[in-house]
Amino acid sequence: MKYRPLALLGALLLSTGLVACSSSGDEQGAGGPTVLDVWLMRDSVSEAFQKEFEAGFEKDHPDIDVKIQIQEWEGIGEKVTAALASNDAPDVIEVGNTQVAQYAQSGGLTDFTEKVGDLGGDSWLKGLAEPGAWEGKQYGIPYYAANRVVIYRTDLFQQAGIDATTIKTRDQWLAATGKLDKDGVQGIYLPGQNWFALAGFIWDEGGQLATQENGRWKGGLDSPEAMRAMEFYKRLQALGKGPKDSDEARPLQAEVMAEGRIAQIIATPGGANAIAQSNPGLKGKLGFFPIPGKTADTPGSVLTGGSDLVVPSVAEHQDEAYAFIKALTGDAWQTKLALAMSYVPNRTTLAGAVASDPGAAAMAVGAAEGHATPSTPQWAAVEAKNPIKDYMTAVLTGRDAKAEAAKASRSITTTLRSGS
């Protein structure tokens, strides 16, 4: 499973010529069904699932003809921005969960606040639901989720006498990782700039990446809670030889683990497929467990990736769009989607749907403690500049943690307030 970008920068102004929006020319003929134009993202659904859903939905709604267009993630921010500003937008659009705020800010999305109860919103994953809201109103409807887990070498754990199912706390995780880190094996490969993992540790400690008070944002890396999280990250990172000045994509950590001497990485479960493809000898030797929390009764917090479904306010078929969203995000089709795509369903009550898939099941446990990045359109600019990475490298290379945390927090504050 590919991990979705957690935020994409959208252009403020773009010519509408870039957009292939809904096809008003395909409207129903006299007495024919309403054509519902839908944009879903690449790898959001398989071809088989798409056909099954369309057939099932149209059987239940014979007055609606669903036309799904698969979109690419590259450049989608600009394309959606242009669609929302046009008079010919698609009826339903899949967007990254942390993109909703920037689109809602423009006033271009339909408000579903009064429909939350009807859609079963009381059990939505908060990592999808919270970023789908803007200024107290719900615009994005949770679609599916993905988050990081620990991918580990079952054979190396067995050789070290470690039962991964017993690792429930951070202290147990550190002890096991230290036991693995010997005889040429790295206990864990954790690059110094994996800020996604750090974010989870910050939430575990009760901290935040940024906080809002009286309508103004402030960076939170210099809080005592966030600094404790960075200290834990430093201890864990030291139990391997991960680079201190790069992230999990440089080099690709799956390729590093495929070299054969890495006991663990923190990644989405799809990373196991990439590892086995690079090194077929590791096929069948990779397992998963949720990132451990501070106590055994609560798994570690994770950054929730995934998607929400939105409806442009200019979309012509509002009722039909709502019917589509209600079906695709409801229990029956969420269960089928999770099994077909190894995703985490959009609600906690469906976690058992992926029990037969070890990677997805581990994700589902963590998803219950899922969080989102700060719900503000300016967060995308923070990620583009990303002072969090620079801060992590500075601490790991011996610079003063308190001073560097304050510096990074000031940078986050400035960026978040730039759009005020």
Coordinates of N, CA, C and O in Angstrom, one line a residue, residues 256-398:
V256 N 17.1 -0.2 2.4 CA 18.2 -0.4 3.5 C 17.9 -1.7 4.2 O 18.7 -2.5 4.5
M257 N 16.6 -1.9 4.6 CA 16.2 -3.1 5.3 C 16.4 -4.3 4.5 O 16.8 -5.4 5.0
A258 N 16.2 -4.2 3.2 CA 16.4 -5.3 2.3 C 17.8 -5.8 2.2 O 18.0 -6.9 1.8
E259 N 18.8 -5.0 2.7 CA 20.2 -5.4 2.6 C 20.4 -6.5 3.6 O 21.4 -7.2 3.6
G260 N 19.5 -6.7 4.6 CA 19.6 -7.9 5.4 C 20.0 -7.8 6.9 O 20.0 -8.8 7.6
R261 N 20.5 -6.6 7.3 CA 21.0 -6.5 8.7 C 20.2 -5.5 9.5 O 20.8 -5.0 10.5
I262 N 19.0 -5.3 9.2 CA 18.2 -4.3 9.9 C 17.0 -5.1 10.6 O 16.3 -5.9 10.0
A263 N 16.8 -4.9 11.9 CA 15.8 -5.7 12.6 C 14.4 -5.0 12.5 O 13.4 -5.8 12.6
Q264 N 14.4 -3.7 12.4 CA 13.1 -3.0 12.5 C 13.2 -1.7 11.7 O 14.2 -1.1 11.6
I265 N 12.0 -1.3 11.2 CA 11.8 0.1 10.7 C 10.4 0.5 11.1 O 9.6 -0.3 11.4
I266 N 10.2 1.8 11.0 CA 8.8 2.4 11.2 C 8.3 2.8 9.9 O 8.9 3.7 9.2
A267 N 7.2 2.2 9.4 CA 6.8 2.5 8.1 C 5.3 2.0 8.0 O 4.8 1.3 8.9
T268 N 4.7 2.3 6.9 CA 3.4 1.7 6.6 C 3.6 0.3 6.1 O 4.7 -0.1 5.6
P269 N 2.6 -0.6 6.4 CA 2.8 -2.0 6.1 C 3.2 -2.3 4.6 O 3.9 -3.4 4.4
G270 N 2.9 -1.5 3.7 CA 3.3 -1.7 2.3 C 4.8 -1.8 2.1 O 5.2 -2.3 1.1
G271 N 5.5 -1.2 3.1 CA 6.9 -1.3 3.0 C 7.5 -2.7 3.0 O 8.5 -3.0 2.4
A272 N 6.7 -3.6 3.6 CA 7.2 -5.0 3.6 C 7.2 -5.6 2.2 O 8.1 -6.4 1.9
N273 N 6.2 -5.2 1.4 CA 6.2 -5.7 0.0 C 7.5 -5.2 -0.8 O 8.1 -5.9 -1.5
A274 N 7.8 -3.9 -0.5 CA 9.0 -3.4 -1.2 C 10.3 -4.1 -0.7 O 11.2 -4.3 -1.5
I275 N 10.3 -4.4 0.5 CA 11.5 -5.1 1.1 C 11.7 -6.5 0.5 O 12.7 -6.8 0.0
A276 N 10.6 -7.2 0.4 CA 10.6 -8.5 -0.2 C 10.9 -8.5 -1.7 O 11.5 -9.5 -2.2
Q277 N 10.4 -7.5 -2.4 CA 10.7 -7.4 -3.8 C 12.2 -7.2 -4.0 O 12.8 -7.7 -4.9
S278 N 12.8 -6.4 -3.2 CA 14.3 -6.1 -3.3 C 15.1 -7.3 -2.8 O 16.2 -7.5 -3.3
N279 N 14.6 -8.0 -1.9 CA 15.3 -9.2 -1.3 C 14.3 -10.3 -1.1 O 13.8 -10.5 -0.1
P280 N 14.1 -11.1 -2.2 CA 13.2 -12.2 -2.1 C 13.4 -13.2 -0.9 O 12.5 -13.9 -0.4
G281 N 14.7 -13.2 -0.4 CA 15.0 -14.1 0.7 C 14.3 -13.7 2.0 O 14.3 -14.5 2.9
L282 N 13.8 -12.5 2.0 CA 13.1 -12.0 3.2 C 11.6 -12.2 3.2 O 10.9 -11.9 4.1
K283 N 11.1 -12.8 2.1 CA 9.7 -13.1 2.0 C 9.3 -14.1 3.0 O 10.0 -15.1 3.2
G284 N 8.3 -13.8 3.8 CA 7.9 -14.7 4.9 C 8.6 -14.4 6.2 O 8.3 -15.1 7.2
K285 N 9.5 -13.5 6.2 CA 10.3 -13.2 7.4 C 10.0 -11.8 8.0 O 10.8 -11.3 8.8
L286 N 8.9 -11.2 7.6 CA 8.6 -9.9 8.0 C 7.3 -9.9 8.7 O 6.3 -10.5 8.3
G287 N 7.3 -9.2 9.9 CA 6.0 -9.1 10.7 C 5.7 -7.7 11.0 O 6.5 -6.8 10.7
F288 N 4.6 -7.5 11.8 CA 4.2 -6.1 12.1 C 3.7 -6.1 13.5 O 3.1 -7.0 14.0
F289 N 3.9 -5.0 14.2 CA 3.3 -4.7 15.4 C 3.0 -3.2 15.6 O 3.8 -2.4 15.0
P290 N 2.0 -2.8 16.3 CA 1.7 -1.3 16.5 C 2.9 -0.7 17.2 O 3.5 -1.3 18.0
I291 N 3.1 0.6 16.9 CA 4.1 1.4 17.6 C 3.7 1.4 19.1 O 2.6 1.8 19.4
P292 N 4.6 1.0 20.0 CA 4.2 0.9 21.4 C 4.0 2.3 22.0 O 4.5 3.3 21.6
G293 N 3.1 2.3 23.0 CA 2.8 3.5 23.8 C 3.6 3.6 25.1 O 4.4 2.7 25.4
K294 N 3.3 4.6 25.9 CA 4.0 4.7 27.2 C 3.5 3.7 28.2 O 4.3 3.3 29.1
T295 N 2.2 3.2 28.0 CA 1.7 2.2 28.9 C 1.2 1.1 28.1 O 0.8 1.2 26.9
A296 N 1.0 -0.1 28.7 CA 0.7 -1.3 27.9 C -0.8 -1.3 27.5 O -1.2 -1.9 26.5
D297 N -1.6 -0.5 28.1 CA -3.0 -0.4 27.7 C -3.4 0.5 26.6 O -4.5 0.6 26.2
T298 N -2.4 1.3 26.2 CA -2.7 2.3 25.1 C -1.5 2.2 24.1 O -0.4 2.5 24.4
P299 N -1.9 1.9 22.8 CA -0.8 1.9 21.8 C -0.3 3.3 21.5 O -0.9 4.3 21.9
G300 N 0.9 3.4 20.9 CA 1.5 4.7 20.6 C 0.6 5.5 19.6 O -0.1 4.9 18.8
S301 N 0.7 6.8 19.8 CA 0.0 7.7 18.9 C 0.7 7.7 17.5 O 1.9 7.5 17.4
V302 N -0.1 7.9 16.5 CA 0.4 7.9 15.1 C -0.2 9.0 14.4 O -1.3 9.5 14.7
L303 N 0.5 9.4 13.3 CA 0.0 10.4 12.4 C -0.9 9.7 11.4 O -0.4 8.8 10.7
T304 N -2.1 10.1 11.3 CA -3.1 9.4 10.4 C -3.0 10.0 9.0 O -3.2 11.2 8.8
G305 N -2.7 9.2 8.1 CA -2.8 9.6 6.7 C -4.0 9.0 6.1 O -4.7 8.2 6.7
G306 N -4.4 9.4 4.9 CA -5.6 8.8 4.3 C -6.3 9.9 3.6 O -5.8 11.0 3.2
S307 N -7.6 9.7 3.4 CA -8.4 10.6 2.5 C -9.8 10.8 3.1 O -10.3 10.0 3.9
D308 N -10.3 12.0 2.7 CA -11.7 12.4 3.0 C -12.4 12.6 1.7 O -11.7 12.8 0.6
L309 N -13.7 12.5 1.7 CA -14.5 12.8 0.5 C -15.2 14.2 0.7 O -15.7 14.5 1.8
V310 N -15.1 15.0 -0.3 CA -15.7 16.4 -0.2 C -16.6 16.6 -1.5 O -16.5 15.9 -2.5
V311 N -17.5 17.5 -1.3 CA -18.4 17.9 -2.4 C -18.3 19.4 -2.7 O -18.5 20.2 -1.7
P312 N -17.9 19.8 -3.9 CA -17.8 21.2 -4.2 C -19.2 21.9 -4.0 O -20.2 21.3 -4.3
S313 N -19.2 23.1 -3.4 CA -20.4 23.8 -3.2 C -21.1 24.1 -4.6 O -22.3 24.4 -4.6
V314 N -20.4 24.2 -5.7 CA -21.0 24.5 -7.0 C -21.4 23.2 -7.7 O -22.0 23.3 -8.8
A315 N -21.2 22.0 -7.1 CA -21.6 20.8 -7.7 C -23.1 20.8 -7.9 O -23.9 21.2 -7.0
E316 N -23.6 20.4 -9.1 CA -25.0 20.4 -9.4 C -25.8 19.4 -8.7 O -27.0 19.6 -8.4
H317 N -25.2 18.2 -8.4 CA -26.0 17.1 -7.9 C -25.7 16.8 -6.5 O -25.1 15.8 -6.1
Q318 N -26.1 17.7 -5.6 CA -25.8 17.7 -4.2 C -26.4 16.4 -3.5 O -25.8 15.7 -2.8
D319 N -27.7 16.2 -3.8 CA -28.4 15.0 -3.2 C -27.8 13.7 -3.6 O -27.5 12.8 -2.8
E320 N -27.5 13.6 -4.9 CA -26.9 12.4 -5.4 C -25.4 12.2 -4.9 O -25.0 11.0 -4.6
A321 N -24.7 13.3 -4.7 CA -23.4 13.2 -4.2 C -23.4 12.7 -2.7 O -22.6 11.9 -2.3
Y322 N -24.4 13.2 -2.0 CA -24.5 12.8 -0.6 C -24.8 11.3 -0.5 O -24.3 10.5 0.3
A323 N -25.7 10.8 -1.4 CA -26.0 9.4 -1.4 C -24.8 8.5 -1.7 O -24.6 7.5 -1.1
F324 N -24.0 9.0 -2.6 CA -22.7 8.3 -3.0 C -21.8 8.2 -1.8 O -21.3 7.2 -1.4
I325 N -21.6 9.4 -1.1 CA -20.7 9.4 0.0 C -21.2 8.5 1.2 O -20.5 7.8 1.8
K326 N -22.5 8.6 1.4 CA -23.1 7.8 2.5 C -22.9 6.3 2.2 O -22.6 5.5 3.2
A327 N -23.0 5.9 1.0 CA -22.8 4.5 0.7 C -21.3 4.1 0.8 O -21.0 3.1 1.5
L328 N -20.4 4.8 0.2 CA -19.0 4.5 0.2 C -18.4 4.5 1.6 O -17.4 3.8 1.8
T329 N -18.9 5.4 2.4 CA -18.3 5.5 3.8 C -19.1 4.8 4.8 O -18.8 4.9 6.0
G330 N -20.1 4.1 4.4 CA -20.9 3.3 5.3 C -20.3 1.9 5.7 O -19.3 1.5 5.0
D331 N -20.8 1.3 6.6 CA -20.2 0.0 7.2 C -20.0 -1.0 6.1 O -18.9 -1.7 6.0
A332 N -21.0 -1.3 5.2 CA -20.9 -2.4 4.3 C -19.7 -2.2 3.3 O -18.9 -3.1 3.1
W333 N -19.7 -1.0 2.7 CA -18.6 -0.8 1.7 C -17.3 -0.5 2.3 O -16.2 -0.8 1.7
Q334 N -17.3 0.1 3.5 CA -16.0 0.3 4.2 C -15.3 -1.1 4.5 O -14.1 -1.2 4.4
T335 N -16.2 -2.0 4.9 CA -15.6 -3.4 5.2 C -15.0 -4.0 4.0 O -13.9 -4.6 4.0
K336 N -15.8 -3.9 2.9 CA -15.2 -4.5 1.6 C -14.0 -3.8 1.2 O -13.1 -4.4 0.7
L337 N -14.0 -2.4 1.3 CA -12.8 -1.7 0.9 C -11.6 -2.0 1.7 O -10.5 -2.2 1.1
A338 N -11.7 -2.2 3.0 CA -10.6 -2.5 3.9 C -10.0 -3.9 3.5 O -8.8 -4.0 3.4
L339 N -10.9 -4.8 3.2 CA -10.4 -6.2 2.9 C -9.7 -6.2 1.5 O -8.7 -6.9 1.3
A340 N -10.3 -5.4 0.6 CA -9.8 -5.4 -0.8 C -8.4 -4.6 -0.9 O -7.6 -5.0 -1.7
M341 N -8.3 -3.6 -0.1 CA -7.1 -2.7 -0.3 C -6.2 -2.7 0.9 O -5.2 -1.9 0.9
S342 N -6.4 -3.4 2.0 CA -5.6 -3.4 3.2 C -5.5 -2.0 3.8 O -4.4 -1.6 4.2
Y343 N -6.6 -1.3 3.8 CA -6.7 0.0 4.4 C -7.3 -0.2 5.8 O -8.0 -1.2 6.1
V344 N -7.2 0.9 6.6 CA -8.0 0.9 7.8 C -9.3 1.6 7.6 O -9.4 2.7 7.0
P345 N -10.4 1.0 8.0 CA -11.7 1.6 7.8 C -11.8 2.9 8.5 O -11.0 3.3 9.4
N346 N -12.8 3.7 8.1 CA -12.9 5.1 8.6 C -13.5 5.2 10.0 O -13.6 6.3 10.5
R347 N -13.8 4.1 10.6 CA -14.4 4.2 12.0 C -13.9 3.1 12.9 O -13.5 2.0 12.4
T348 N -13.8 3.4 14.1 CA -13.2 2.5 15.1 C -14.0 1.2 15.2 O -13.5 0.2 15.5
T349 N -15.3 1.3 15.0 CA -16.2 0.1 15.2 C -15.9 -1.0 14.1 O -16.4 -2.1 14.2
L350 N -15.2 -0.6 13.1 CA -14.9 -1.6 12.0 C -13.4 -2.1 12.0 O -13.0 -2.7 11.1
A351 N -12.7 -1.9 13.1 CA -11.3 -2.3 13.2 C -11.2 -3.8 13.0 O -10.2 -4.3 12.4
G352 N -12.2 -4.6 13.4 CA -12.1 -6.1 13.2 C -12.2 -6.5 11.8 O -11.9 -7.7 11.5
A353 N -12.6 -5.6 10.9 CA -12.7 -6.0 9.5 C -11.4 -6.4 8.9 O -11.4 -7.2 7.9
V354 N -10.3 -6.0 9.4 CA -9.0 -6.3 8.8 C -8.2 -7.2 9.7 O -7.0 -7.3 9.6
A355 N -8.9 -8.0 10.6 CA -8.2 -8.8 11.5 C -7.4 -9.9 10.8 O -6.3 -10.4 11.3
S356 N -7.8 -10.3 9.6 CA -7.1 -11.4 8.9 C -5.9 -10.9 8.1 O -5.1 -11.7 7.5
D357 N -5.6 -9.6 8.1 CA -4.5 -9.0 7.4 C -3.5 -8.4 8.4 O -3.8 -7.4 9.1
P358 N -2.4 -9.1 8.7 CA -1.5 -8.7 9.8 C -1.1 -7.2 9.7 O -1.1 -6.6 10.8
G359 N -0.7 -6.7 8.6 CA -0.3 -5.4 8.5 C -1.4 -4.4 8.7 O -1.2 -3.4 9.5
A360 N -2.5 -4.6 8.1 CA -3.7 -3.7 8.3 C -4.2 -3.8 9.7 O -4.6 -2.8 10.3
A361 N -4.1 -5.0 10.3 CA -4.6 -5.1 11.7 C -3.7 -4.3 12.7 O -4.2 -3.7 13.6
A362 N -2.4 -4.3 12.4 CA -1.5 -3.5 13.2 C -1.8 -2.1 13.1 O -1.8 -1.3 14.0
M363 N -2.1 -1.7 11.8 CA -2.4 -0.3 11.6 C -3.7 0.1 12.3 O -3.8 1.2 12.9
A364 N -4.7 -0.8 12.3 CA -6.0 -0.5 12.9 C -5.8 -0.2 14.4 O -6.5 0.6 15.0
V365 N -5.0 -1.0 15.0 CA -4.7 -0.8 16.5 C -4.2 0.6 16.7 O -4.7 1.4 17.6
G366 N -3.2 1.0 15.9 CA -2.6 2.3 16.1 C -3.6 3.4 15.7 O -3.6 4.5 16.3
A367 N -4.5 3.2 14.7 CA -5.4 4.2 14.2 C -6.3 4.7 15.3 O -6.8 5.8 15.2
A368 N -6.6 3.9 16.3 CA -7.4 4.3 17.4 C -6.8 5.5 18.1 O -7.5 6.2 18.8
E369 N -5.5 5.6 18.1 CA -4.7 6.7 18.7 C -4.2 7.6 17.6 O -3.1 8.2 17.8
G370 N -4.9 7.7 16.5 CA -4.4 8.5 15.4 C -4.7 10.0 15.6 O -5.7 10.4 16.2
H371 N -3.8 10.8 15.1 CA -3.9 12.3 15.1 C -3.7 12.8 13.7 O -3.1 12.2 12.9
A372 N -4.0 14.1 13.6 CA -3.7 14.8 12.3 C -2.8 16.0 12.6 O -2.7 16.4 13.8
T373 N -2.2 16.5 11.6 CA -1.4 17.8 11.7 C -2.4 18.9 12.0 O -3.6 18.8 11.8
P374 N -1.9 20.0 12.5 CA -2.8 21.2 12.8 C -3.7 21.5 11.7 O -3.3 21.6 10.5
S375 N -5.0 21.8 12.0 CA -6.0 22.0 11.0 C -6.0 23.5 10.6 O -6.8 24.3 11.1
T376 N -5.1 23.8 9.7 CA -4.9 25.1 9.2 C -4.3 25.1 7.8 O -3.4 24.2 7.5
P377 N -4.8 25.9 6.9 CA -4.2 25.8 5.5 C -2.8 26.1 5.5 O -2.1 25.7 4.5
Q378 N -2.2 26.8 6.5 CA -0.8 27.2 6.4 C 0.1 26.0 6.8 O 1.3 26.1 6.7
W379 N -0.5 24.9 7.3 CA 0.4 23.8 7.7 C 1.2 23.2 6.5 O 2.3 22.8 6.6
A380 N 0.6 23.3 5.3 CA 1.3 22.8 4.1 C 2.6 23.6 3.9 O 3.6 23.0 3.5
A381 N 2.6 24.9 4.2 CA 3.8 25.7 4.1 C 4.8 25.3 5.2 O 6.0 25.3 4.9
V382 N 4.4 24.9 6.3 CA 5.3 24.4 7.4 C 6.0 23.1 6.9 O 7.3 23.0 7.0
E383 N 5.3 22.2 6.3 CA 5.9 21.0 5.8 C 6.8 21.3 4.6 O 7.9 20.6 4.5
A384 N 6.5 22.2 3.8 CA 7.4 22.6 2.7 C 8.8 23.1 3.2 O 9.8 22.7 2.7
K385 N 8.7 23.9 4.2 CA 10.0 24.4 4.8 C 10.6 23.4 5.8 O 11.8 23.2 5.9
N386 N 9.7 22.8 6.6 CA 10.0 21.8 7.6 C 11.1 22.0 8.5 O 12.2 21.3 8.5
P387 N 11.0 23.0 9.4 CA 12.0 23.2 10.5 C 12.0 22.1 11.5 O 13.0 22.0 12.2
I388 N 11.0 21.2 11.5 CA 11.1 20.0 12.4 C 12.3 19.1 12.1 O 13.0 18.7 12.9
K389 N 12.5 18.9 10.8 CA 13.6 18.1 10.4 C 14.9 18.7 10.8 O 15.8 18.0 11.3
D390 N 15.1 20.0 10.6 CA 16.4 20.6 10.9 C 16.6 20.5 12.4 O 17.7 20.4 12.9
Y391 N 15.5 20.7 13.2 CA 15.6 20.6 14.7 C 16.0 19.2 15.1 O 16.9 19.1 16.0
M392 N 15.5 18.2 14.5 CA 15.8 16.8 14.9 C 17.3 16.6 14.6 O 18.0 16.0 15.5
T393 N 17.8 16.9 13.4 CA 19.2 16.7 13.1 C 20.1 17.5 14.1 O 21.1 17.0 14.5
A394 N 19.7 18.7 14.4 CA 20.5 19.5 15.3 C 20.6 18.8 16.7 O 21.7 18.8 17.3
V395 N 19.5 18.3 17.2 CA 19.6 17.7 18.5 C 20.4 16.4 18.4 O 21.2 16.1 19.3
L396 N 20.2 15.6 17.4 CA 20.9 14.3 17.3 C 22.4 14.5 17.0 O 23.2 13.6 17.3
T397 N 22.8 15.6 16.6 CA 24.2 15.9 16.3 C 24.9 16.7 17.5 O 26.0 17.2 17.3
G398 N 24.1 16.8 18.6 CA 24.8 17.4 19.8 C 24.5 18.8 20.1 O 25.0 19.3 21.1

